[in-house]
Coordinates of C-alpha atoms and ligand atoms in Angstrom, one line a residue:
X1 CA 118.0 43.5 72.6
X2 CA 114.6 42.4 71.3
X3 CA 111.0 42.0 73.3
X4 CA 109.0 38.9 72.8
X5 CA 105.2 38.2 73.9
X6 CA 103.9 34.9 74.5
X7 CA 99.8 34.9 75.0
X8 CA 97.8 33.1 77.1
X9 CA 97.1 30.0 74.6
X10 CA 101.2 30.0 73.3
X11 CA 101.8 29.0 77.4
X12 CA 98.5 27.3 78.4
X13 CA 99.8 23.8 78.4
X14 CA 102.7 22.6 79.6
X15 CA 103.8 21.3 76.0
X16 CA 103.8 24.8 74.8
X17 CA 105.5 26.4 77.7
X18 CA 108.6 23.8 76.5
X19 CA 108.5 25.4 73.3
X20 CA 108.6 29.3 74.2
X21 CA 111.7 28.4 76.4
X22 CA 112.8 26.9 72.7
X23 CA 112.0 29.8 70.7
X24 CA 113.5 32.2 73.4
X25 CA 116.8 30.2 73.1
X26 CA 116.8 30.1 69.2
X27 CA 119.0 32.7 68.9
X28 CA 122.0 34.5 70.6
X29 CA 120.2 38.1 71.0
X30 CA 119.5 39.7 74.2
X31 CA 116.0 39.4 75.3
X32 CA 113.2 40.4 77.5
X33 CA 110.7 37.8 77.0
X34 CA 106.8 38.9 78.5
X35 CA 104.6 36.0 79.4
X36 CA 100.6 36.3 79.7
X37 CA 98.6 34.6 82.1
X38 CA 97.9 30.7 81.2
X39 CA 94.9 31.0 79.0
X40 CA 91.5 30.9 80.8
X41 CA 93.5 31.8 84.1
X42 CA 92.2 35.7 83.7
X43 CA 89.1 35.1 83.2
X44 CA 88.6 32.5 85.9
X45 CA 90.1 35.4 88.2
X46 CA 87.5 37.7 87.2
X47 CA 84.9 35.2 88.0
X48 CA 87.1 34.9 91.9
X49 CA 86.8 38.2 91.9
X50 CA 83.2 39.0 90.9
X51 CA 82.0 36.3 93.1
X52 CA 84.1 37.3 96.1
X53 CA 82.6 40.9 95.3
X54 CA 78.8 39.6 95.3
X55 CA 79.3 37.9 98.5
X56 CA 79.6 34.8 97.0
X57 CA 82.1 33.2 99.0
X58 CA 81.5 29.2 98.5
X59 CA 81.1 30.0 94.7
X60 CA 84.2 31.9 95.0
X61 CA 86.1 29.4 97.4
X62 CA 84.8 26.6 94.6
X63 CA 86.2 28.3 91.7
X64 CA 89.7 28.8 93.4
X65 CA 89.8 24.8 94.3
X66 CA 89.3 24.3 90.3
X67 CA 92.1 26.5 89.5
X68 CA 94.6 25.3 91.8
X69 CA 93.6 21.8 90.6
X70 CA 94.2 22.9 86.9
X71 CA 97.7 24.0 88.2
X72 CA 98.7 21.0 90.0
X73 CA 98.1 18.8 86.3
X74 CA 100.1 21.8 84.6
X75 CA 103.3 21.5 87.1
X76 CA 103.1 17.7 86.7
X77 CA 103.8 17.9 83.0
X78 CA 105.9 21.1 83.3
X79 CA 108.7 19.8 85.3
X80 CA 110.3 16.2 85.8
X81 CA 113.0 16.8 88.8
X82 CA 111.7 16.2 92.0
X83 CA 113.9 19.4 93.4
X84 CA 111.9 21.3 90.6
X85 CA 108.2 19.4 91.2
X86 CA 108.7 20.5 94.5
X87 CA 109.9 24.7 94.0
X88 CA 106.7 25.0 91.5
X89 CA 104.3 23.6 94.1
X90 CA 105.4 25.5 96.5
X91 CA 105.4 28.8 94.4
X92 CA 101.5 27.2 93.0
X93 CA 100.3 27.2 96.7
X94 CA 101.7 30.3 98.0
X95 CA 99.8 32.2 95.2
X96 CA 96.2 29.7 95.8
X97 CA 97.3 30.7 99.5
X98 CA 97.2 34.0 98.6
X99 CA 93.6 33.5 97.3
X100 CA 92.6 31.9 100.3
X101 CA 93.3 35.1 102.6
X102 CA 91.0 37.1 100.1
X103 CA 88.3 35.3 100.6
X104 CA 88.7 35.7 104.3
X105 CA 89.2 39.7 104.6
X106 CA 87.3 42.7 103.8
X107 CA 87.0 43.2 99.8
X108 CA 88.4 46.0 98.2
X109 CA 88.6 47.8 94.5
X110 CA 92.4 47.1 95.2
X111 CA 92.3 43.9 96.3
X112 CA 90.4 42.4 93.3
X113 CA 93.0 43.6 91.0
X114 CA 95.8 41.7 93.3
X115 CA 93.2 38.6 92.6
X116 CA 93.8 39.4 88.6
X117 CA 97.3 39.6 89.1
X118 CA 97.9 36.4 90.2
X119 CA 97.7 34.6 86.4
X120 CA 100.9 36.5 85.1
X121 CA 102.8 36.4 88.5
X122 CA 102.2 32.4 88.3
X123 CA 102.8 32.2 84.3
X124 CA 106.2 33.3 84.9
X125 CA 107.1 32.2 88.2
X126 CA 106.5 29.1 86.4
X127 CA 108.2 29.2 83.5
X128 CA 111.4 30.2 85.2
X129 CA 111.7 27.0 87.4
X130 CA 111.2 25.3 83.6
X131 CA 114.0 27.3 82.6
X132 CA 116.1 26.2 85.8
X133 CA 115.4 22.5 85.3
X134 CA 117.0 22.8 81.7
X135 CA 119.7 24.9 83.1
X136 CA 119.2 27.9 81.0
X137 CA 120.8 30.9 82.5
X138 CA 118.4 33.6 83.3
X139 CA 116.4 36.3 85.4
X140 CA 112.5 36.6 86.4
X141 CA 112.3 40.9 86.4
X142 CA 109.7 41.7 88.5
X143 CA 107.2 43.9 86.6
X144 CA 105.5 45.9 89.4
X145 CA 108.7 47.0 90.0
X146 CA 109.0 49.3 86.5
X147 CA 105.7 49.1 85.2
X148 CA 103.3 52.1 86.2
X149 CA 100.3 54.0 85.6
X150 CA 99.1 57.7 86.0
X151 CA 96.4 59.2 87.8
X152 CA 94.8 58.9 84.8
X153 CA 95.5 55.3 84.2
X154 CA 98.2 55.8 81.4
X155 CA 101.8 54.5 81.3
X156 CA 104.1 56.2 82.4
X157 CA 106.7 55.9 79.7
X158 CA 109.5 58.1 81.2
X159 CA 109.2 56.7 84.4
X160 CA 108.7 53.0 82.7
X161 CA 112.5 53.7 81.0
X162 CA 114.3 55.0 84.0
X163 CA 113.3 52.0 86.0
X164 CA 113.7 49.0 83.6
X165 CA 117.1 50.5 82.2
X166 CA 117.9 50.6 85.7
X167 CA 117.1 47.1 86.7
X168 CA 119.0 46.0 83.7
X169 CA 122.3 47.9 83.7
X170 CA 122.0 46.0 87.4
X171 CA 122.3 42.8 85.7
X172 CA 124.4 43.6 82.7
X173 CA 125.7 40.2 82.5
X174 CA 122.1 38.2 82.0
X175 CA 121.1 37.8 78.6
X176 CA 117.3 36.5 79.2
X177 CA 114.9 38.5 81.5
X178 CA 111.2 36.7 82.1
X179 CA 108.9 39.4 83.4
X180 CA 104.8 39.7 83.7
X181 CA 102.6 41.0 80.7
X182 CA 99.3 43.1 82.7
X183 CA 100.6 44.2 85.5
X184 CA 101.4 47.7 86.9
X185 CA 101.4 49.7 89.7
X186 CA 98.7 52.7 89.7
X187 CA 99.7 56.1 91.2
X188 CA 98.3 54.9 94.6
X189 CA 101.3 52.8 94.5
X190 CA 98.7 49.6 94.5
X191 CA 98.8 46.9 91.8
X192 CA 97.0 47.6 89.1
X193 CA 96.6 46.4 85.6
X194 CA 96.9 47.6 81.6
X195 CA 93.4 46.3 81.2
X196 CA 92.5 43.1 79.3
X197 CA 94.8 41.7 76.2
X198 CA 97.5 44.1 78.1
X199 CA 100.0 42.1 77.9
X200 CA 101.1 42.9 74.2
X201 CA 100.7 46.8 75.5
X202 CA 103.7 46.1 78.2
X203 CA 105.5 44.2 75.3
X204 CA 105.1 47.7 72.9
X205 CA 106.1 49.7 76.4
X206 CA 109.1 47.7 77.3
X207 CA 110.1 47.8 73.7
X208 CA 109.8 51.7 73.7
X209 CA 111.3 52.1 77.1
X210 CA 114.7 50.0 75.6
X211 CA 114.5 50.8 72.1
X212 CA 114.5 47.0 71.1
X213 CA 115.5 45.7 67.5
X214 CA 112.0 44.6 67.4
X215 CA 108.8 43.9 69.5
X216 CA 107.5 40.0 68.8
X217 CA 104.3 39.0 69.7
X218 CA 103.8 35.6 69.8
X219 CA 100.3 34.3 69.7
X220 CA 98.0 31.4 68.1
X221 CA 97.3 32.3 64.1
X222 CA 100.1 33.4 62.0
X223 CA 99.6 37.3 62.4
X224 CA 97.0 39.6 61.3
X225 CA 94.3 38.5 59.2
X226 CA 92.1 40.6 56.5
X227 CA 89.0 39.9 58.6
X228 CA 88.5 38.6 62.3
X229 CA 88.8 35.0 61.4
X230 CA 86.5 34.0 64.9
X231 CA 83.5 35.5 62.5
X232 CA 84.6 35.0 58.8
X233 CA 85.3 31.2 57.5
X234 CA 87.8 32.4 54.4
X235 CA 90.7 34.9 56.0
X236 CA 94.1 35.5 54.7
X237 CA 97.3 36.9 57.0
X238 CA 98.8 40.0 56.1
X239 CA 102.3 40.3 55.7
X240 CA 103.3 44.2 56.1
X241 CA 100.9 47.4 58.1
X242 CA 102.0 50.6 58.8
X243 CA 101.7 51.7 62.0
X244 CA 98.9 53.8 62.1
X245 CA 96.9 51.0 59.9
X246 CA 97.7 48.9 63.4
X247 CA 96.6 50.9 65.6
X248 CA 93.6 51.6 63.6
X249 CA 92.8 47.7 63.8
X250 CA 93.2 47.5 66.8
X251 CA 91.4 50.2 68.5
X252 CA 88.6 49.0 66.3
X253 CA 88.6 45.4 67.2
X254 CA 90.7 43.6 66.1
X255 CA 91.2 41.3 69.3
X256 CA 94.7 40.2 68.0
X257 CA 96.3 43.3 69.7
X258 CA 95.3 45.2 72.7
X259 CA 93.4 48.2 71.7
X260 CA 96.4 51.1 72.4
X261 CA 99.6 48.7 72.2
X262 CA 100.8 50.6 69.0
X263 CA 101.8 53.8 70.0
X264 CA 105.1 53.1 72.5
X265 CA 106.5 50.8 69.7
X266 CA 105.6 53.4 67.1
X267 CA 107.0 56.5 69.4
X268 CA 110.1 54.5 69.5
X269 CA 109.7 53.5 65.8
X270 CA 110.3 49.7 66.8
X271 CA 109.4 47.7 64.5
X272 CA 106.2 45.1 66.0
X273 CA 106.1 41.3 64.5
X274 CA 102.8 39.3 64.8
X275 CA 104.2 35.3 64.9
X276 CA 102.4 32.1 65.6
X277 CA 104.0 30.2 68.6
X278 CA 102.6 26.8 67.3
X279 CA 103.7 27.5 63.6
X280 CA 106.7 29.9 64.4
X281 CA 108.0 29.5 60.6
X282 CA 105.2 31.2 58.9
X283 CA 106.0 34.6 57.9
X284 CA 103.8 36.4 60.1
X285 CA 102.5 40.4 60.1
X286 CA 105.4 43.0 60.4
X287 CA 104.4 46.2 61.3
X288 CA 106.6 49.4 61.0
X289 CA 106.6 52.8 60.0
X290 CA 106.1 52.5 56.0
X291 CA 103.1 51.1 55.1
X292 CA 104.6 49.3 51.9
X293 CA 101.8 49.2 49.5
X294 CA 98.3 51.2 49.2
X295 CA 94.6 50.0 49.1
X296 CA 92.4 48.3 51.6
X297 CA 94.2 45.7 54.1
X298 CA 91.6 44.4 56.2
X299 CA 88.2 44.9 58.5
X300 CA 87.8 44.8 62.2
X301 CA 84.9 45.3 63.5
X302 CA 84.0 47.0 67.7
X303 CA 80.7 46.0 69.7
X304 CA 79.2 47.6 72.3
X305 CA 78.9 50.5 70.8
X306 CA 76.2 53.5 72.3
X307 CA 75.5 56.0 69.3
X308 CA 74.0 59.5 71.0
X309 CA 72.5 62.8 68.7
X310 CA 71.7 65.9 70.1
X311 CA 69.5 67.7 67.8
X312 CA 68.9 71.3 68.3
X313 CA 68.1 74.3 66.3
X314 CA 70.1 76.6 68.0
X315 CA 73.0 75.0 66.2
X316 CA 72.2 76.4 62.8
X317 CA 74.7 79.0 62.0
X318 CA 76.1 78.9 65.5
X319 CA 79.4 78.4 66.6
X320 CA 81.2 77.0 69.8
X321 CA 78.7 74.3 70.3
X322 CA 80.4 71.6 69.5
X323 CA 83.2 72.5 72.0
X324 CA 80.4 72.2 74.9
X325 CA 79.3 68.8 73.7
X326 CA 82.9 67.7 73.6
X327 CA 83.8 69.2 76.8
X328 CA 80.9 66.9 78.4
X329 CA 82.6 63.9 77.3
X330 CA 86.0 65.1 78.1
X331 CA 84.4 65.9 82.5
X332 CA 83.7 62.0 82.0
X333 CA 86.8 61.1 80.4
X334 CA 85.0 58.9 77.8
X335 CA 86.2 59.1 74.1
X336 CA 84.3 59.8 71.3
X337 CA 85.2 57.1 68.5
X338 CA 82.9 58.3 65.5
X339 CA 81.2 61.8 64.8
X340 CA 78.8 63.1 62.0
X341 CA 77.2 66.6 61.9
X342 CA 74.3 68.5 60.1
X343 CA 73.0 72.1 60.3
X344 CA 70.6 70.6 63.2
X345 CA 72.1 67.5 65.0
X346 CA 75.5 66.3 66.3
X347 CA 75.7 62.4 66.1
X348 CA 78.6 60.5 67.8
X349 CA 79.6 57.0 69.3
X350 CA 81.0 55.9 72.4
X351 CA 81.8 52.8 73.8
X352 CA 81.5 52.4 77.5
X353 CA 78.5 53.1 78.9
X354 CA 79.9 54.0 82.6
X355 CA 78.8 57.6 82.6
X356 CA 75.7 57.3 80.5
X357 CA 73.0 59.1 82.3
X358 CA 75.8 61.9 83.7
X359 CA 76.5 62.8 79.9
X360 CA 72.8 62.9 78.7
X361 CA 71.8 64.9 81.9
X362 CA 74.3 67.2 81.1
X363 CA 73.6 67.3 77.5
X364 CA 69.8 67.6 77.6
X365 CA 70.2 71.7 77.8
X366 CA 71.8 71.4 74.6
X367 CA 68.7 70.2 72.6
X368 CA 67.0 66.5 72.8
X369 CA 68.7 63.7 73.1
X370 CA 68.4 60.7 72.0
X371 CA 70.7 57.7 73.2
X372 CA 71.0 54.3 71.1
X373 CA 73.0 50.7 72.1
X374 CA 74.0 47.0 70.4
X375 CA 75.4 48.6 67.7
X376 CA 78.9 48.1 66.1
X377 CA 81.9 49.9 64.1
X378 CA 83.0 48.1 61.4
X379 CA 85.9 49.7 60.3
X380 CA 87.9 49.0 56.9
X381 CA 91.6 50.3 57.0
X382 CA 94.1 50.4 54.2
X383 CA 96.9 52.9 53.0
X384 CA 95.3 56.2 51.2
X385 CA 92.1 54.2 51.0
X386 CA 90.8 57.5 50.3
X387 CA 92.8 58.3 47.6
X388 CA 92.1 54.3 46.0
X389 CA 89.5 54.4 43.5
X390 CA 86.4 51.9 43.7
X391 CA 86.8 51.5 47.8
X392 CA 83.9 53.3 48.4
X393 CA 81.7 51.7 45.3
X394 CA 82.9 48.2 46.2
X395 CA 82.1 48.8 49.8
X396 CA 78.6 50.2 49.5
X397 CA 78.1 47.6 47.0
X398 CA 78.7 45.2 49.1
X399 CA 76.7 45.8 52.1
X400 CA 73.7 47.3 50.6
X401 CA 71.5 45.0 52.1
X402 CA 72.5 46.8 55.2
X403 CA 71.2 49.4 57.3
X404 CA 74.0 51.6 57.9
X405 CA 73.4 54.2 60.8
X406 CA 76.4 56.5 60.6
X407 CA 79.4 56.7 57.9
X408 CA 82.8 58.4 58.2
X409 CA 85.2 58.9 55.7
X410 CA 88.4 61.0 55.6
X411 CA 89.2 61.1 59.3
X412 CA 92.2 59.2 58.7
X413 CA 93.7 58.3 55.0
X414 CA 93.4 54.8 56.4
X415 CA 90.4 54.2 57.7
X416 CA 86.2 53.6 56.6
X417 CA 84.1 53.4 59.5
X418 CA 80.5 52.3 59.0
X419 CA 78.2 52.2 62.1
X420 CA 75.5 48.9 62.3
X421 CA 73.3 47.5 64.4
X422 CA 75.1 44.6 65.8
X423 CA 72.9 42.0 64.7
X424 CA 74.0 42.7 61.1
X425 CA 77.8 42.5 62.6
X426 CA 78.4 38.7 61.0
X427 CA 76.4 39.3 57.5
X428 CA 78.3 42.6 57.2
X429 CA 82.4 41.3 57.6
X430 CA 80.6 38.7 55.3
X431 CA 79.9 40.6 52.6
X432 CA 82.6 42.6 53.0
X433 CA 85.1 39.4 52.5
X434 CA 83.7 38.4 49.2
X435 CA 82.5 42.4 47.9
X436 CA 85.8 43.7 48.8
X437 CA 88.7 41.4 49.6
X438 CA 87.0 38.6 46.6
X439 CA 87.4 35.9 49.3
Ligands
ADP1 P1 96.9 36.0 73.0 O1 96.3 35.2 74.1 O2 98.1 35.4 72.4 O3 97.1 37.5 73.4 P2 94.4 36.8 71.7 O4 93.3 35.8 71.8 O5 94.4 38.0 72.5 O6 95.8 36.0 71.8 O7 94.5 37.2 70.1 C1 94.6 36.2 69.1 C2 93.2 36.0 68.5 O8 92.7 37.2 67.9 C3 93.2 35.0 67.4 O9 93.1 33.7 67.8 C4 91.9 35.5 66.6 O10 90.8 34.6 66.9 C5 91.7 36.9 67.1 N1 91.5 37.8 66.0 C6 90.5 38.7 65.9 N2 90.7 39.5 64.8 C7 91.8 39.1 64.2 C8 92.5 39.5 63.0 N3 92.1 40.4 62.3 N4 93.7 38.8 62.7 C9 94.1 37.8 63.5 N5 93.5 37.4 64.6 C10 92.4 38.0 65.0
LIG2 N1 96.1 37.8 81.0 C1 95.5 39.1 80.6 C2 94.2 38.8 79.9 O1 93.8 37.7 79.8 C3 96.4 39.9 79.8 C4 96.8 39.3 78.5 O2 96.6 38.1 78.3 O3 97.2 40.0 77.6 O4 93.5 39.8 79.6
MG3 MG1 95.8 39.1 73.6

């Protein structure tokens, strides 16, 4: 049985939605295919959302009248029978119906992220009276049903297995199961969500939780590029990452894949394809446990990064400080992405800001501290880039018209990270095209 994605822009218009149900059919394979909201649907239901939450109930009612209007063009182009017209309007307004009762009761933390989960629930409700029209046998599996979160907002793998094998071995004679990328349930038992881009992390999950012949994710460039191409003109796709080169991407920005989505794929050792839904023959990223060649693969690079040092003398010679620095950050739960030490002064980067003035009150006994935003990682990642000779020459070479704050090298084997100011974000993945990559 394999797993395949479809983003928000591979089932934004109707046209495309005709050909996932194409590429789902293309072969005789069991499947559990994962649909994203229609692109632009998310964040529209953010803006519900954050109006609704201001108090802003015209702008919110306003912005729910565009949607549904954007829906009723997309069902008109979707399906032709009238029997089917009529099932995806119907479906369409209980959902904007839905909407409507928000804006008339008493707003919650939980009841915003039952606004955000209307895009997914609609994507595939969708798609599934598409599939009906052309008579092509198959089940919608309702996702808040085996998808869940922890108390600390992490899946729940085990629990994630038990429940979706379950559901299946239910309908052992279906070949084709729909179901919502996103959505969960939290430990309250209250929807919830896998945060934004999540749906390629309930793809990776699902395809753990089955152990699928592979995990696709379907999107709108033909897999991973060297450099994010929404920045750099000149990008090439790569054909084969390890794993951990990935994950490494993506937690440092590559916006292709959702920040965490490796690790339930690589726990499972299932093998992850990045493919182009509007060019579906190009060969695409495959990503799997060997990393098939060494050397530098690409560049990603992660904004809204907050860079904090604590400088004190009582750290000379001392030991055990470290481990009350870190312990701050672990009360707050916020990681710590980069880290750099002297005899005098602890320098690391985080990238949420949420506890901020918590973590500095708490570290100010420590010794001064000093607190610093808008900058950016820019992290290169390879196979034993460490071990590759010239990497580091050709990198410094390269961006030596740039103030670097913070370097480190041989965390990983895979993995450069340089810390800038994000104004120098563009001229940097620049440079580092032509000085590195010679494109
Ligand atoms: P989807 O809606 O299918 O999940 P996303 O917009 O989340 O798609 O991810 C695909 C986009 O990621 C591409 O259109 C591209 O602009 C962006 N992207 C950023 N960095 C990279 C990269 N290194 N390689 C490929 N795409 C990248
Ligand atoms: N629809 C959600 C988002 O836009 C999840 C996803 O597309 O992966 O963030
Ligand atoms: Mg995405």
């Amino acid at each position: 049985m394999k797993v395949m994605k479809f983003g928000g822009t591979s089932v934004g218009k109707p046209e495309r939605m005709h050909q996932v149900a194409q590429l789902v059919t293309a072969d005789a394979e069991p499947k559990i295919v994962v649909l994203s909201a229609l692109s632009g649907t998310t964040n529209a239901l953010v803006a519900i959302g954050d109006a609704i939450a201001a108090g802003n109930r015209t702008g919110a009612k306003n912005k729910i009248e565009e949607l549904e209007a954007h829906y009723a063009n997309f069902i008109k182009q979707l399906v032709e029978q009238e029997e089917c017209v009529a099932k995806a309007t119907a479906i369409t307004r209980e959902h904007f119906e839905f909407l409507d009762i928000i804006l008339r009761i008493s707003f919650s933390d939980a009841l915003y992220k039952d606004i955000l989960a209307q895009g997914e629930l609609l994507s595939t409700k969708l798609f599934s009276v598409y599939l009906q029209e052309k008579g092509i046998d198959h089940l919608l599996l309702p996702a808040l049903e085996f998808m869940s979160i922890d108390v600390n907002e992490e899946p729940e793998l085990p629990a994630i297995k038990y429940k979706l094998n379950k559901l299946l071995q239910q309908h052992s004679d279906k070949k084709l199961f729909i179901t919502q990328g996103y959505i969960c349930r939290n430990a309250r038992g209250e929807v919830d969500n896998l945060k934004r881009g999540g749906s390629d992390y309930t793809a990776s999950l699902i395809a753990a939780a089955i152990n699928a012949s592979v995990c696709e994710i379907w999107t709108d460039i033909d897999g991973m590029h060297n450099n994010d191409p929404r920045v750099v003109n000149k990008t090439v796709p790569i054909s084969q990452l390890s794993f951990d080169e990935a994950a490494e991407l993506a937690y440092f920005g590559a916006k292709i894949l959702h920040p965490t989505c490796i690790w339930p794929a690589q726990h499972s050792n299932v093998p992850v394809k990045l493919l182009n839904t509007m060019q579906p023959q190009a060969a695409g990223t495959t990503i799997a446990e060997d990393a098939q060649s060494t050397g530098v693969k690409a560049v990603a690079a992660k904004d809204g990064i907050i860079a904090i040092k604590i400088k004190s003398s009582r750290m000379l010679l001392a030991y055990g400080f470290l481990r009350k620095v870190f312990e701050v950050f672990e009360k707050y739960r916020t990681p710590i992405d980069m880290i750099t030490t002297s005899e005098v002064a602890v320098s690391l980067t985080i990238d949420t800001d949420a506890h901020l003035p918590e973590i500095i009150k708490e570290l100010e006994p420590f010794g001064s501290v000093e607190a610093e935003d808008n900058l950016t990682i820019v992290s290169v990642v390879g196979n034993e880039i460490a071990e590759t000779p010239e990497v580091l020459k050709k990198l410094f070479d390269a961006i030596s018209t740039i103030p670097v704050r913070m370097v480190s090298y041989g965390g990983s084997r895979h993995n450069i990270s340089l810390l800038i100011g994000s104004e120098y974000k563009k001229e940097a993945l620049q440079l580092i095209n032509s000085g590195v990559f010679g494109l």
